[in-house]
PDB file with SEQRES, HELIX, SHEET and CRYST1 records, atoms N, CA, C and O in Angstrom:
SEQRES   1 A   81  UNK UNK UNK UNK UNK UNK UNK UNK UNK UNK UNK UNK UNK          
SEQRES   2 A   81  UNK UNK UNK UNK UNK UNK UNK UNK UNK UNK UNK UNK UNK          
SEQRES   3 A   81  UNK UNK UNK UNK UNK UNK UNK UNK UNK UNK UNK UNK UNK          
SEQRES   4 A   81  UNK UNK UNK UNK UNK UNK UNK UNK UNK UNK UNK UNK UNK          
SEQRES   5 A   81  UNK UNK UNK UNK UNK UNK UNK UNK UNK UNK UNK UNK UNK          
SEQRES   6 A   81  UNK UNK UNK UNK UNK UNK UNK UNK UNK UNK UNK UNK UNK          
SEQRES   7 A   81  UNK UNK UNK                                                  
HELIX    1 AA1 UNK A   12  UNK A   17  1                                   6    
HELIX    2 AA2 UNK A   18  UNK A   22  3                                   5    
HELIX    3 AA3 UNK A   28  UNK A   33  1                                   6    
HELIX    4 AA4 UNK A   64  UNK A   70  1                                   7    
SHEET    1 AA1 3 UNK A   7  UNK A   9  0                                        
SHEET    2 AA1 3 UNK A  43  UNK A  45  1                                        
SHEET    3 AA1 3 UNK A  61  UNK A  62  1                                        
SHEET    1 AA2 2 UNK A  56  UNK A  58  0                                        
SHEET    2 AA2 2 UNK A  76  UNK A  78  1                                        
CRYST1    1.000    1.000    1.000  90.00  90.00  90.00 P 1           1          
ATOM      1  N   UNK A   1       0.210  34.804 -22.383  1.00  0.00           N  
ATOM      2  CA  UNK A   1      -1.237  34.665 -21.726  1.00  0.00           C  
ATOM      3  C   UNK A   1      -1.791  33.668 -22.070  1.00  0.00           C  
ATOM      4  O   UNK A   1      -2.540  33.165 -21.233  1.00  0.00           O  
ATOM      5  N   UNK A   2      -1.700  33.204 -22.980  1.00  0.00           N  
ATOM      6  CA  UNK A   2      -2.881  31.595 -23.112  1.00  0.00           C  
ATOM      7  C   UNK A   2      -1.761  30.542 -22.423  1.00  0.00           C  
ATOM      8  O   UNK A   2      -1.851  29.469 -23.019  1.00  0.00           O  
ATOM      9  N   UNK A   3      -1.028  30.504 -21.667  1.00  0.00           N  
ATOM     10  CA  UNK A   3      -0.377  29.219 -21.231  1.00  0.00           C  
ATOM     11  C   UNK A   3      -0.896  28.875 -20.394  1.00  0.00           C  
ATOM     12  O   UNK A   3      -1.439  29.551 -19.521  1.00  0.00           O  
ATOM     13  N   UNK A   4      -0.804  27.228 -20.540  1.00  0.00           N  
ATOM     14  CA  UNK A   4      -1.488  26.436 -19.880  1.00  0.00           C  
ATOM     15  C   UNK A   4      -0.306  25.901 -18.597  1.00  0.00           C  
ATOM     16  O   UNK A   4       0.906  25.939 -18.805  1.00  0.00           O  
ATOM     17  N   UNK A   5      -0.732  25.558 -17.665  1.00  0.00           N  
ATOM     18  CA  UNK A   5       0.049  25.550 -16.395  1.00  0.00           C  
ATOM     19  C   UNK A   5       0.053  23.685 -15.834  1.00  0.00           C  
ATOM     20  O   UNK A   5      -0.446  23.492 -14.726  1.00  0.00           O  
ATOM     21  N   UNK A   6       0.490  22.686 -16.447  1.00  0.00           N  
ATOM     22  CA  UNK A   6       0.197  21.304 -15.980  1.00  0.00           C  
ATOM     23  C   UNK A   6       1.118  21.069 -14.876  1.00  0.00           C  
ATOM     24  O   UNK A   6       2.071  21.809 -14.631  1.00  0.00           O  
ATOM     25  N   UNK A   7       0.765  19.859 -14.110  1.00  0.00           N  
ATOM     26  CA  UNK A   7       1.400  19.169 -13.108  1.00  0.00           C  
ATOM     27  C   UNK A   7       1.710  18.002 -13.697  1.00  0.00           C  
ATOM     28  O   UNK A   7       1.040  17.266 -14.420  1.00  0.00           O  
ATOM     29  N   UNK A   8       2.863  17.923 -13.278  1.00  0.00           N  
ATOM     30  CA  UNK A   8       3.585  16.793 -14.292  1.00  0.00           C  
ATOM     31  C   UNK A   8       3.656  15.462 -13.505  1.00  0.00           C  
ATOM     32  O   UNK A   8       4.096  15.608 -12.364  1.00  0.00           O  
ATOM     33  N   UNK A   9       3.359  14.330 -13.816  1.00  0.00           N  
ATOM     34  CA  UNK A   9       3.326  13.051 -13.216  1.00  0.00           C  
ATOM     35  C   UNK A   9       3.901  12.359 -13.879  1.00  0.00           C  
ATOM     36  O   UNK A   9       3.652  12.301 -15.084  1.00  0.00           O  
ATOM     37  N   UNK A  10       5.061  11.454 -13.173  1.00  0.00           N  
ATOM     38  CA  UNK A  10       6.307  10.898 -14.199  1.00  0.00           C  
ATOM     39  C   UNK A  10       5.599   9.350 -14.385  1.00  0.00           C  
ATOM     40  O   UNK A  10       4.428   9.230 -14.023  1.00  0.00           O  
ATOM     41  N   UNK A  11       6.215   8.338 -14.871  1.00  0.00           N  
ATOM     42  CA  UNK A  11       6.098   6.837 -15.534  1.00  0.00           C  
ATOM     43  C   UNK A  11       6.063   6.298 -13.999  1.00  0.00           C  
ATOM     44  O   UNK A  11       5.030   5.770 -13.585  1.00  0.00           O  
ATOM     45  N   UNK A  12       7.178   6.434 -13.178  1.00  0.00           N  
ATOM     46  CA  UNK A  12       7.501   5.871 -12.326  1.00  0.00           C  
ATOM     47  C   UNK A  12       6.313   6.017 -11.113  1.00  0.00           C  
ATOM     48  O   UNK A  12       5.810   5.053 -10.535  1.00  0.00           O  
ATOM     49  N   UNK A  13       6.026   7.257 -10.896  1.00  0.00           N  
ATOM     50  CA  UNK A  13       4.817   7.511  -9.948  1.00  0.00           C  
ATOM     51  C   UNK A  13       3.529   6.898 -10.082  1.00  0.00           C  
ATOM     52  O   UNK A  13       2.725   6.649  -9.184  1.00  0.00           O  
ATOM     53  N   UNK A  14       3.410   6.636 -11.587  1.00  0.00           N  
ATOM     54  CA  UNK A  14       2.107   5.728 -12.206  1.00  0.00           C  
ATOM     55  C   UNK A  14       2.404   4.613 -11.811  1.00  0.00           C  
ATOM     56  O   UNK A  14       1.461   3.972 -11.347  1.00  0.00           O  
ATOM     57  N   UNK A  15       3.569   4.035 -11.821  1.00  0.00           N  
ATOM     58  CA  UNK A  15       4.514   2.410 -11.601  1.00  0.00           C  
ATOM     59  C   UNK A  15       4.096   2.398  -9.514  1.00  0.00           C  
ATOM     60  O   UNK A  15       3.433   1.551  -8.915  1.00  0.00           O  
ATOM     61  N   UNK A  16       4.719   3.527  -8.986  1.00  0.00           N  
ATOM     62  CA  UNK A  16       4.450   3.123  -8.016  1.00  0.00           C  
ATOM     63  C   UNK A  16       2.794   3.222  -7.325  1.00  0.00           C  
ATOM     64  O   UNK A  16       2.651   2.902  -6.144  1.00  0.00           O  
ATOM     65  N   UNK A  17       1.762   3.615  -8.027  1.00  0.00           N  
ATOM     66  CA  UNK A  17       0.158   3.679  -7.678  1.00  0.00           C  
ATOM     67  C   UNK A  17      -0.202   2.262  -7.675  1.00  0.00           C  
ATOM     68  O   UNK A  17      -0.745   1.566  -6.817  1.00  0.00           O  
ATOM     69  N   UNK A  18       0.331   1.952  -9.102  1.00  0.00           N  
ATOM     70  CA  UNK A  18      -0.116   0.209  -9.291  1.00  0.00           C  
ATOM     71  C   UNK A  18       0.059  -0.441  -8.599  1.00  0.00           C  
ATOM     72  O   UNK A  18      -0.831  -1.158  -8.142  1.00  0.00           O  
ATOM     73  N   UNK A  19       1.668  -0.494  -8.090  1.00  0.00           N  
ATOM     74  CA  UNK A  19       2.028  -1.448  -6.958  1.00  0.00           C  
ATOM     75  C   UNK A  19       1.593  -1.898  -5.812  1.00  0.00           C  
ATOM     76  O   UNK A  19       1.586  -3.056  -5.395  1.00  0.00           O  
ATOM     77  N   UNK A  20       1.039  -0.427  -5.062  1.00  0.00           N  
ATOM     78  CA  UNK A  20       0.417   0.118  -3.924  1.00  0.00           C  
ATOM     79  C   UNK A  20      -1.059  -0.067  -3.675  1.00  0.00           C  
ATOM     80  O   UNK A  20      -1.617  -0.385  -2.625  1.00  0.00           O  
ATOM     81  N   UNK A  21      -1.786   0.304  -5.341  1.00  0.00           N  
ATOM     82  CA  UNK A  21      -3.107   0.120  -5.094  1.00  0.00           C  
ATOM     83  C   UNK A  21      -3.843  -0.728  -5.939  1.00  0.00           C  
ATOM     84  O   UNK A  21      -5.052  -0.947  -5.860  1.00  0.00           O  
ATOM     85  N   UNK A  22      -3.084  -1.175  -6.717  1.00  0.00           N  
ATOM     86  CA  UNK A  22      -3.431  -2.525  -7.738  1.00  0.00           C  
ATOM     87  C   UNK A  22      -4.539  -1.703  -8.799  1.00  0.00           C  
ATOM     88  O   UNK A  22      -5.720  -1.988  -8.996  1.00  0.00           O  
ATOM     89  N   UNK A  23      -3.963  -0.909  -9.227  1.00  0.00           N  
ATOM     90  CA  UNK A  23      -5.064  -0.351 -10.127  1.00  0.00           C  
ATOM     91  C   UNK A  23      -4.644  -0.466 -11.556  1.00  0.00           C  
ATOM     92  O   UNK A  23      -3.423  -0.388 -11.685  1.00  0.00           O  
ATOM     93  N   UNK A  24      -5.505  -0.676 -12.984  1.00  0.00           N  
ATOM     94  CA  UNK A  24      -5.409  -0.648 -14.306  1.00  0.00           C  
ATOM     95  C   UNK A  24      -5.206   0.156 -15.088  1.00  0.00           C  
ATOM     96  O   UNK A  24      -4.508   0.257 -16.097  1.00  0.00           O  
ATOM     97  N   UNK A  25      -6.354   1.174 -14.174  1.00  0.00           N  
ATOM     98  CA  UNK A  25      -7.085   2.218 -14.956  1.00  0.00           C  
ATOM     99  C   UNK A  25      -6.538   3.694 -14.258  1.00  0.00           C  
ATOM    100  O   UNK A  25      -6.890   3.857 -13.090  1.00  0.00           O  
ATOM    101  N   UNK A  26      -5.746   4.729 -14.851  1.00  0.00           N  
ATOM    102  CA  UNK A  26      -5.788   5.800 -13.723  1.00  0.00           C  
ATOM    103  C   UNK A  26      -6.073   7.284 -14.968  1.00  0.00           C  
ATOM    104  O   UNK A  26      -5.647   7.682 -16.053  1.00  0.00           O  
ATOM    105  N   UNK A  27      -7.046   7.655 -13.929  1.00  0.00           N  
ATOM    106  CA  UNK A  27      -7.712   9.082 -14.275  1.00  0.00           C  
ATOM    107  C   UNK A  27      -7.411  10.115 -13.720  1.00  0.00           C  
ATOM    108  O   UNK A  27      -6.324  10.022 -13.149  1.00  0.00           O  
ATOM    109  N   UNK A  28      -7.907  11.107 -13.625  1.00  0.00           N  
ATOM    110  CA  UNK A  28      -7.565  12.330 -12.608  1.00  0.00           C  
ATOM    111  C   UNK A  28      -8.067  11.967 -11.374  1.00  0.00           C  
ATOM    112  O   UNK A  28      -7.438  12.107 -10.325  1.00  0.00           O  
ATOM    113  N   UNK A  29      -9.517  11.365 -11.491  1.00  0.00           N  
ATOM    114  CA  UNK A  29     -10.006  10.968  -9.929  1.00  0.00           C  
ATOM    115  C   UNK A  29      -9.273  10.041  -9.099  1.00  0.00           C  
ATOM    116  O   UNK A  29      -9.352  10.061  -7.871  1.00  0.00           O  
ATOM    117  N   UNK A  30      -8.478   9.135  -9.827  1.00  0.00           N  
ATOM    118  CA  UNK A  30      -7.519   8.237  -9.228  1.00  0.00           C  
ATOM    119  C   UNK A  30      -6.343   9.012  -8.584  1.00  0.00           C  
ATOM    120  O   UNK A  30      -5.891   8.748  -7.470  1.00  0.00           O  
ATOM    121  N   UNK A  31      -5.886  10.013  -9.410  1.00  0.00           N  
ATOM    122  CA  UNK A  31      -4.672  10.748  -8.869  1.00  0.00           C  
ATOM    123  C   UNK A  31      -4.988  11.561  -7.651  1.00  0.00           C  
ATOM    124  O   UNK A  31      -4.220  11.662  -6.694  1.00  0.00           O  
ATOM    125  N   UNK A  32      -6.195  12.151  -7.741  1.00  0.00           N  
ATOM    126  CA  UNK A  32      -6.913  13.288  -7.014  1.00  0.00           C  
ATOM    127  C   UNK A  32      -6.948  12.365  -5.391  1.00  0.00           C  
ATOM    128  O   UNK A  32      -6.310  12.638  -4.375  1.00  0.00           O  
ATOM    129  N   UNK A  33      -7.827  11.343  -5.593  1.00  0.00           N  
ATOM    130  CA  UNK A  33      -8.023  10.724  -4.572  1.00  0.00           C  
ATOM    131  C   UNK A  33      -6.992  10.223  -3.803  1.00  0.00           C  
ATOM    132  O   UNK A  33      -7.189  10.028  -2.603  1.00  0.00           O  
ATOM    133  N   UNK A  34      -5.953   9.991  -4.295  1.00  0.00           N  
ATOM    134  CA  UNK A  34      -4.468   9.839  -3.900  1.00  0.00           C  
ATOM    135  C   UNK A  34      -3.507  10.599  -3.494  1.00  0.00           C  
ATOM    136  O   UNK A  34      -2.337  10.338  -3.216  1.00  0.00           O  
ATOM    137  N   UNK A  35      -4.056  11.493  -3.485  1.00  0.00           N  
ATOM    138  CA  UNK A  35      -3.437  13.003  -2.733  1.00  0.00           C  
ATOM    139  C   UNK A  35      -2.291  13.519  -3.745  1.00  0.00           C  
ATOM    140  O   UNK A  35      -1.457  14.351  -3.387  1.00  0.00           O  
ATOM    141  N   UNK A  36      -2.318  12.960  -5.036  1.00  0.00           N  
ATOM    142  CA  UNK A  36      -0.986  13.529  -5.807  1.00  0.00           C  
ATOM    143  C   UNK A  36      -1.241  14.594  -6.598  1.00  0.00           C  
ATOM    144  O   UNK A  36      -0.373  15.256  -7.165  1.00  0.00           O  
ATOM    145  N   UNK A  37      -2.548  14.801  -6.660  1.00  0.00           N  
ATOM    146  CA  UNK A  37      -2.883  16.277  -7.443  1.00  0.00           C  
ATOM    147  C   UNK A  37      -4.157  17.187  -6.795  1.00  0.00           C  
ATOM    148  O   UNK A  37      -4.919  16.764  -5.926  1.00  0.00           O  
ATOM    149  N   UNK A  38      -4.218  18.562  -7.426  1.00  0.00           N  
ATOM    150  CA  UNK A  38      -5.118  19.564  -6.434  1.00  0.00           C  
ATOM    151  C   UNK A  38      -6.300  19.432  -7.252  1.00  0.00           C  
ATOM    152  O   UNK A  38      -6.087  19.061  -8.406  1.00  0.00           O  
ATOM    153  N   UNK A  39      -7.699  19.687  -6.864  1.00  0.00           N  
ATOM    154  CA  UNK A  39      -8.934  19.485  -7.650  1.00  0.00           C  
ATOM    155  C   UNK A  39      -8.642  20.397  -9.126  1.00  0.00           C  
ATOM    156  O   UNK A  39      -8.980  20.017 -10.247  1.00  0.00           O  
ATOM    157  N   UNK A  40      -8.004  21.550  -8.841  1.00  0.00           N  
ATOM    158  CA  UNK A  40      -7.946  22.509 -10.084  1.00  0.00           C  
ATOM    159  C   UNK A  40      -6.288  22.312 -11.314  1.00  0.00           C  
ATOM    160  O   UNK A  40      -5.946  23.058 -12.232  1.00  0.00           O  
ATOM    161  N   UNK A  41      -5.618  21.041 -10.806  1.00  0.00           N  
ATOM    162  CA  UNK A  41      -4.906  21.030 -11.612  1.00  0.00           C  
ATOM    163  C   UNK A  41      -5.180  20.165 -13.127  1.00  0.00           C  
ATOM    164  O   UNK A  41      -6.107  19.387 -13.353  1.00  0.00           O  
ATOM    165  N   UNK A  42      -4.204  20.523 -13.949  1.00  0.00           N  
ATOM    166  CA  UNK A  42      -4.237  19.814 -15.402  1.00  0.00           C  
ATOM    167  C   UNK A  42      -3.040  19.279 -15.286  1.00  0.00           C  
ATOM    168  O   UNK A  42      -2.023  19.937 -15.068  1.00  0.00           O  
ATOM    169  N   UNK A  43      -3.100  17.618 -15.473  1.00  0.00           N  
ATOM    170  CA  UNK A  43      -1.560  16.832 -15.401  1.00  0.00           C  
ATOM    171  C   UNK A  43      -1.229  16.308 -16.617  1.00  0.00           C  
ATOM    172  O   UNK A  43      -2.019  15.765 -17.389  1.00  0.00           O  
ATOM    173  N   UNK A  44      -0.237  16.447 -16.760  1.00  0.00           N  
ATOM    174  CA  UNK A  44       0.890  15.899 -17.594  1.00  0.00           C  
ATOM    175  C   UNK A  44       1.719  14.666 -17.693  1.00  0.00           C  
ATOM    176  O   UNK A  44       2.818  14.608 -17.142  1.00  0.00           O  
ATOM    177  N   UNK A  45       1.250  13.734 -18.344  1.00  0.00           N  
ATOM    178  CA  UNK A  45       2.324  12.882 -17.744  1.00  0.00           C  
ATOM    179  C   UNK A  45       3.621  12.866 -18.579  1.00  0.00           C  
ATOM    180  O   UNK A  45       3.516  13.086 -19.785  1.00  0.00           O  
ATOM    181  N   UNK A  46       4.729  12.646 -18.090  1.00  0.00           N  
ATOM    182  CA  UNK A  46       6.186  12.558 -18.416  1.00  0.00           C  
ATOM    183  C   UNK A  46       6.793  11.212 -18.476  1.00  0.00           C  
ATOM    184  O   UNK A  46       6.366  10.218 -17.887  1.00  0.00           O  
ATOM    185  N   UNK A  47       8.069  11.289 -19.421  1.00  0.00           N  
ATOM    186  CA  UNK A  47       8.649   9.655 -19.074  1.00  0.00           C  
ATOM    187  C   UNK A  47       9.678   9.422 -18.172  1.00  0.00           C  
ATOM    188  O   UNK A  47      10.448   8.512 -18.483  1.00  0.00           O  
ATOM    189  N   UNK A  48       9.913  10.090 -16.999  1.00  0.00           N  
ATOM    190  CA  UNK A  48      10.768   9.433 -16.281  1.00  0.00           C  
ATOM    191  C   UNK A  48      10.745   8.416 -15.531  1.00  0.00           C  
ATOM    192  O   UNK A  48       9.612   8.075 -15.191  1.00  0.00           O  
ATOM    193  N   UNK A  49      11.624   7.778 -15.132  1.00  0.00           N  
ATOM    194  CA  UNK A  49      11.171   6.068 -14.937  1.00  0.00           C  
ATOM    195  C   UNK A  49      10.825   5.310 -15.495  1.00  0.00           C  
ATOM    196  O   UNK A  49      10.831   5.684 -16.667  1.00  0.00           O  
ATOM    197  N   UNK A  50      10.336   3.960 -15.375  1.00  0.00           N  
ATOM    198  CA  UNK A  50      10.257   2.886 -15.620  1.00  0.00           C  
ATOM    199  C   UNK A  50       8.778   2.614 -15.596  1.00  0.00           C  
ATOM    200  O   UNK A  50       8.312   3.038 -14.538  1.00  0.00           O  
ATOM    201  N   UNK A  51       8.044   2.171 -16.218  1.00  0.00           N  
ATOM    202  CA  UNK A  51       6.507   1.605 -16.442  1.00  0.00           C  
ATOM    203  C   UNK A  51       6.485   0.158 -16.681  1.00  0.00           C  
ATOM    204  O   UNK A  51       6.807  -0.340 -17.760  1.00  0.00           O  
ATOM    205  N   UNK A  52       6.003  -0.675 -15.399  1.00  0.00           N  
ATOM    206  CA  UNK A  52       6.374  -2.590 -15.831  1.00  0.00           C  
ATOM    207  C   UNK A  52       4.458  -2.658 -16.148  1.00  0.00           C  
ATOM    208  O   UNK A  52       4.148  -3.654 -16.801  1.00  0.00           O  
ATOM    209  N   UNK A  53       3.897  -2.227 -15.965  1.00  0.00           N  
ATOM    210  CA  UNK A  53       1.998  -2.491 -16.451  1.00  0.00           C  
ATOM    211  C   UNK A  53       1.487  -1.750 -17.463  1.00  0.00           C  
ATOM    212  O   UNK A  53       1.577  -0.574 -17.816  1.00  0.00           O  
ATOM    213  N   UNK A  54       0.927  -2.726 -17.848  1.00  0.00           N  
ATOM    214  CA  UNK A  54       0.003  -2.548 -18.814  1.00  0.00           C  
ATOM    215  C   UNK A  54      -1.255  -1.815 -18.184  1.00  0.00           C  
ATOM    216  O   UNK A  54      -1.959  -2.420 -17.376  1.00  0.00           O  
ATOM    217  N   UNK A  55      -1.601  -0.191 -18.648  1.00  0.00           N  
ATOM    218  CA  UNK A  55      -2.527   0.713 -18.372  1.00  0.00           C  
ATOM    219  C   UNK A  55      -3.387   1.319 -18.962  1.00  0.00           C  
ATOM    220  O   UNK A  55      -3.276   0.901 -20.114  1.00  0.00           O  
ATOM    221  N   UNK A  56      -4.276   2.120 -18.941  1.00  0.00           N  
ATOM    222  CA  UNK A  56      -5.228   2.958 -19.487  1.00  0.00           C  
ATOM    223  C   UNK A  56      -4.968   3.884 -18.635  1.00  0.00           C  
ATOM    224  O   UNK A  56      -5.256   3.808 -17.440  1.00  0.00           O  
ATOM    225  N   UNK A  57      -4.415   4.813 -19.163  1.00  0.00           N  
ATOM    226  CA  UNK A  57      -4.444   6.338 -18.823  1.00  0.00           C  
ATOM    227  C   UNK A  57      -4.991   7.369 -19.272  1.00  0.00           C  
ATOM    228  O   UNK A  57      -4.748   7.930 -20.341  1.00  0.00           O  
ATOM    229  N   UNK A  58      -5.892   7.708 -18.319  1.00  0.00           N  
ATOM    230  CA  UNK A  58      -6.738   8.892 -19.002  1.00  0.00           C  
ATOM    231  C   UNK A  58      -6.766  10.422 -18.540  1.00  0.00           C  
ATOM    232  O   UNK A  58      -7.728  10.781 -17.861  1.00  0.00           O  
ATOM    233  N   UNK A  59      -5.828  11.289 -18.847  1.00  0.00           N  
ATOM    234  CA  UNK A  59      -5.159  12.583 -18.168  1.00  0.00           C  
ATOM    235  C   UNK A  59      -4.961  13.835 -19.477  1.00  0.00           C  
ATOM    236  O   UNK A  59      -4.970  13.555 -20.676  1.00  0.00           O  
ATOM    237  N   UNK A  60      -4.832  14.881 -19.054  1.00  0.00           N  
ATOM    238  CA  UNK A  60      -5.114  16.021 -20.032  1.00  0.00           C  
ATOM    239  C   UNK A  60      -3.832  16.028 -20.667  1.00  0.00           C  
ATOM    240  O   UNK A  60      -4.104  16.508 -21.768  1.00  0.00           O  
ATOM    241  N   UNK A  61      -2.406  15.756 -20.657  1.00  0.00           N  
ATOM    242  CA  UNK A  61      -1.590  15.709 -21.959  1.00  0.00           C  
ATOM    243  C   UNK A  61      -0.695  14.451 -21.730  1.00  0.00           C  
ATOM    244  O   UNK A  61      -1.062  13.653 -20.867  1.00  0.00           O  
ATOM    245  N   UNK A  62       0.570  14.182 -22.505  1.00  0.00           N  
ATOM    246  CA  UNK A  62       1.399  13.524 -22.363  1.00  0.00           C  
ATOM    247  C   UNK A  62       2.671  14.138 -23.485  1.00  0.00           C  
ATOM    248  O   UNK A  62       2.685  14.918 -24.438  1.00  0.00           O  
ATOM    249  N   UNK A  63       3.586  13.372 -22.823  1.00  0.00           N  
ATOM    250  CA  UNK A  63       4.819  13.556 -23.353  1.00  0.00           C  
ATOM    251  C   UNK A  63       4.820  12.735 -24.421  1.00  0.00           C  
ATOM    252  O   UNK A  63       4.409  11.597 -24.196  1.00  0.00           O  
ATOM    253  N   UNK A  64       5.181  12.995 -25.568  1.00  0.00           N  
ATOM    254  CA  UNK A  64       5.516  11.959 -26.816  1.00  0.00           C  
ATOM    255  C   UNK A  64       6.056  10.711 -26.453  1.00  0.00           C  
ATOM    256  O   UNK A  64       5.327   9.769 -26.766  1.00  0.00           O  
ATOM    257  N   UNK A  65       7.440  10.317 -25.712  1.00  0.00           N  
ATOM    258  CA  UNK A  65       8.169   9.453 -24.896  1.00  0.00           C  
ATOM    259  C   UNK A  65       7.344   8.879 -23.973  1.00  0.00           C  
ATOM    260  O   UNK A  65       7.539   7.666 -24.048  1.00  0.00           O  
ATOM    261  N   UNK A  66       6.338   9.176 -22.954  1.00  0.00           N  
ATOM    262  CA  UNK A  66       5.570   8.807 -22.046  1.00  0.00           C  
ATOM    263  C   UNK A  66       4.549   7.926 -22.581  1.00  0.00           C  
ATOM    264  O   UNK A  66       4.263   6.782 -22.225  1.00  0.00           O  
ATOM    265  N   UNK A  67       3.953   8.786 -23.669  1.00  0.00           N  
ATOM    266  CA  UNK A  67       2.699   8.066 -24.366  1.00  0.00           C  
ATOM    267  C   UNK A  67       3.315   6.635 -25.473  1.00  0.00           C  
ATOM    268  O   UNK A  67       2.575   5.706 -25.796  1.00  0.00           O  
ATOM    269  N   UNK A  68       4.512   6.728 -25.830  1.00  0.00           N  
ATOM    270  CA  UNK A  68       5.018   5.597 -26.525  1.00  0.00           C  
ATOM    271  C   UNK A  68       5.423   4.525 -25.477  1.00  0.00           C  
ATOM    272  O   UNK A  68       5.428   3.390 -25.954  1.00  0.00           O  
ATOM    273  N   UNK A  69       5.669   4.584 -24.530  1.00  0.00           N  
ATOM    274  CA  UNK A  69       6.173   3.730 -23.246  1.00  0.00           C  
ATOM    275  C   UNK A  69       4.793   2.907 -22.691  1.00  0.00           C  
ATOM    276  O   UNK A  69       4.729   1.732 -22.329  1.00  0.00           O  
ATOM    277  N   UNK A  70       3.625   4.004 -22.752  1.00  0.00           N  
ATOM    278  CA  UNK A  70       2.444   3.249 -22.196  1.00  0.00           C  
ATOM    279  C   UNK A  70       1.729   2.151 -23.242  1.00  0.00           C  
ATOM    280  O   UNK A  70       1.382   0.999 -22.984  1.00  0.00           O  
ATOM    281  N   UNK A  71       1.637   2.773 -24.315  1.00  0.00           N  
ATOM    282  CA  UNK A  71       1.499   2.032 -25.477  1.00  0.00           C  
ATOM    283  C   UNK A  71       2.143   0.816 -26.230  1.00  0.00           C  
ATOM    284  O   UNK A  71       1.716  -0.014 -27.032  1.00  0.00           O  
ATOM    285  N   UNK A  72       3.631   1.117 -25.494  1.00  0.00           N  
ATOM    286  CA  UNK A  72       4.412  -0.367 -26.088  1.00  0.00           C  
ATOM    287  C   UNK A  72       4.256  -1.366 -25.159  1.00  0.00           C  
ATOM    288  O   UNK A  72       4.699  -2.448 -25.544  1.00  0.00           O  
ATOM    289  N   UNK A  73       3.580  -1.351 -23.628  1.00  0.00           N  
ATOM    290  CA  UNK A  73       3.099  -2.520 -23.062  1.00  0.00           C  
ATOM    291  C   UNK A  73       1.672  -2.816 -23.100  1.00  0.00           C  
ATOM    292  O   UNK A  73       0.937  -3.330 -22.257  1.00  0.00           O  
ATOM    293  N   UNK A  74       1.399  -2.264 -24.555  1.00  0.00           N  
ATOM    294  CA  UNK A  74      -0.060  -2.595 -24.603  1.00  0.00           C  
ATOM    295  C   UNK A  74      -1.019  -1.703 -24.149  1.00  0.00           C  
ATOM    296  O   UNK A  74      -2.101  -1.644 -24.733  1.00  0.00           O  
ATOM    297  N   UNK A  75      -0.719  -0.821 -22.949  1.00  0.00           N  
ATOM    298  CA  UNK A  75      -1.409   0.036 -22.819  1.00  0.00           C  
ATOM    299  C   UNK A  75      -2.041   1.143 -23.601  1.00  0.00           C  
ATOM    300  O   UNK A  75      -1.444   1.210 -24.675  1.00  0.00           O  
ATOM    301  N   UNK A  76      -3.139   2.183 -23.519  1.00  0.00           N  
ATOM    302  CA  UNK A  76      -3.529   2.975 -23.792  1.00  0.00           C  
ATOM    303  C   UNK A  76      -3.865   4.522 -23.703  1.00  0.00           C  
ATOM    304  O   UNK A  76      -4.451   4.645 -22.628  1.00  0.00           O  
ATOM    305  N   UNK A  77      -3.827   5.068 -23.973  1.00  0.00           N  
ATOM    306  CA  UNK A  77      -3.682   6.986 -23.411  1.00  0.00           C  
ATOM    307  C   UNK A  77      -4.477   7.662 -24.060  1.00  0.00           C  
ATOM    308  O   UNK A  77      -4.220   7.761 -25.259  1.00  0.00           O  
ATOM    309  N   UNK A  78      -5.756   8.392 -23.519  1.00  0.00           N  
ATOM    310  CA  UNK A  78      -6.776   9.362 -23.634  1.00  0.00           C  
ATOM    311  C   UNK A  78      -6.217  10.686 -23.274  1.00  0.00           C  
ATOM    312  O   UNK A  78      -5.416  10.846 -22.353  1.00  0.00           O  
ATOM    313  N   UNK A  79      -6.857  12.014 -24.349  1.00  0.00           N  
ATOM    314  CA  UNK A  79      -6.482  12.830 -23.657  1.00  0.00           C  
ATOM    315  C   UNK A  79      -7.900  13.573 -23.255  1.00  0.00           C  
ATOM    316  O   UNK A  79      -8.622  13.786 -24.229  1.00  0.00           O  
ATOM    317  N   UNK A  80      -8.279  13.887 -22.321  1.00  0.00           N  
ATOM    318  CA  UNK A  80      -9.467  14.494 -21.933  1.00  0.00           C  
ATOM    319  C   UNK A  80      -9.509  15.992 -21.275  1.00  0.00           C  
ATOM    320  O   UNK A  80      -8.417  16.370 -20.850  1.00  0.00           O  
ATOM    321  N   UNK A  81     -10.534  16.845 -21.135  1.00  0.00           N  
ATOM    322  CA  UNK A  81     -10.274  17.927 -21.053  1.00  0.00           C  
ATOM    323  C   UNK A  81     -10.713  18.410 -19.825  1.00  0.00           C  
ATOM    324  O   UNK A  81     -10.528  19.589 -19.523  1.00  0.00           O  
TER     325      UNK A  81                                                      
END                                                                             
């Protein structure tokens, strides 16, 4: 009943965004502007793929391995509501 459905975004998708749009901070508005999520989605970052860039990521949820991968490159993660 209280289950929250997340839209999953993988690390390789974040890297594509960095390569194409030259962003260093990724938040919900960045994903929405680029057509990756809809306005009502809650987003969870998953660890599929490889991340090569230092990022600041501010989204609703992170898998433990995705969080570790982002922070291993010197990036930061922030959970927002």
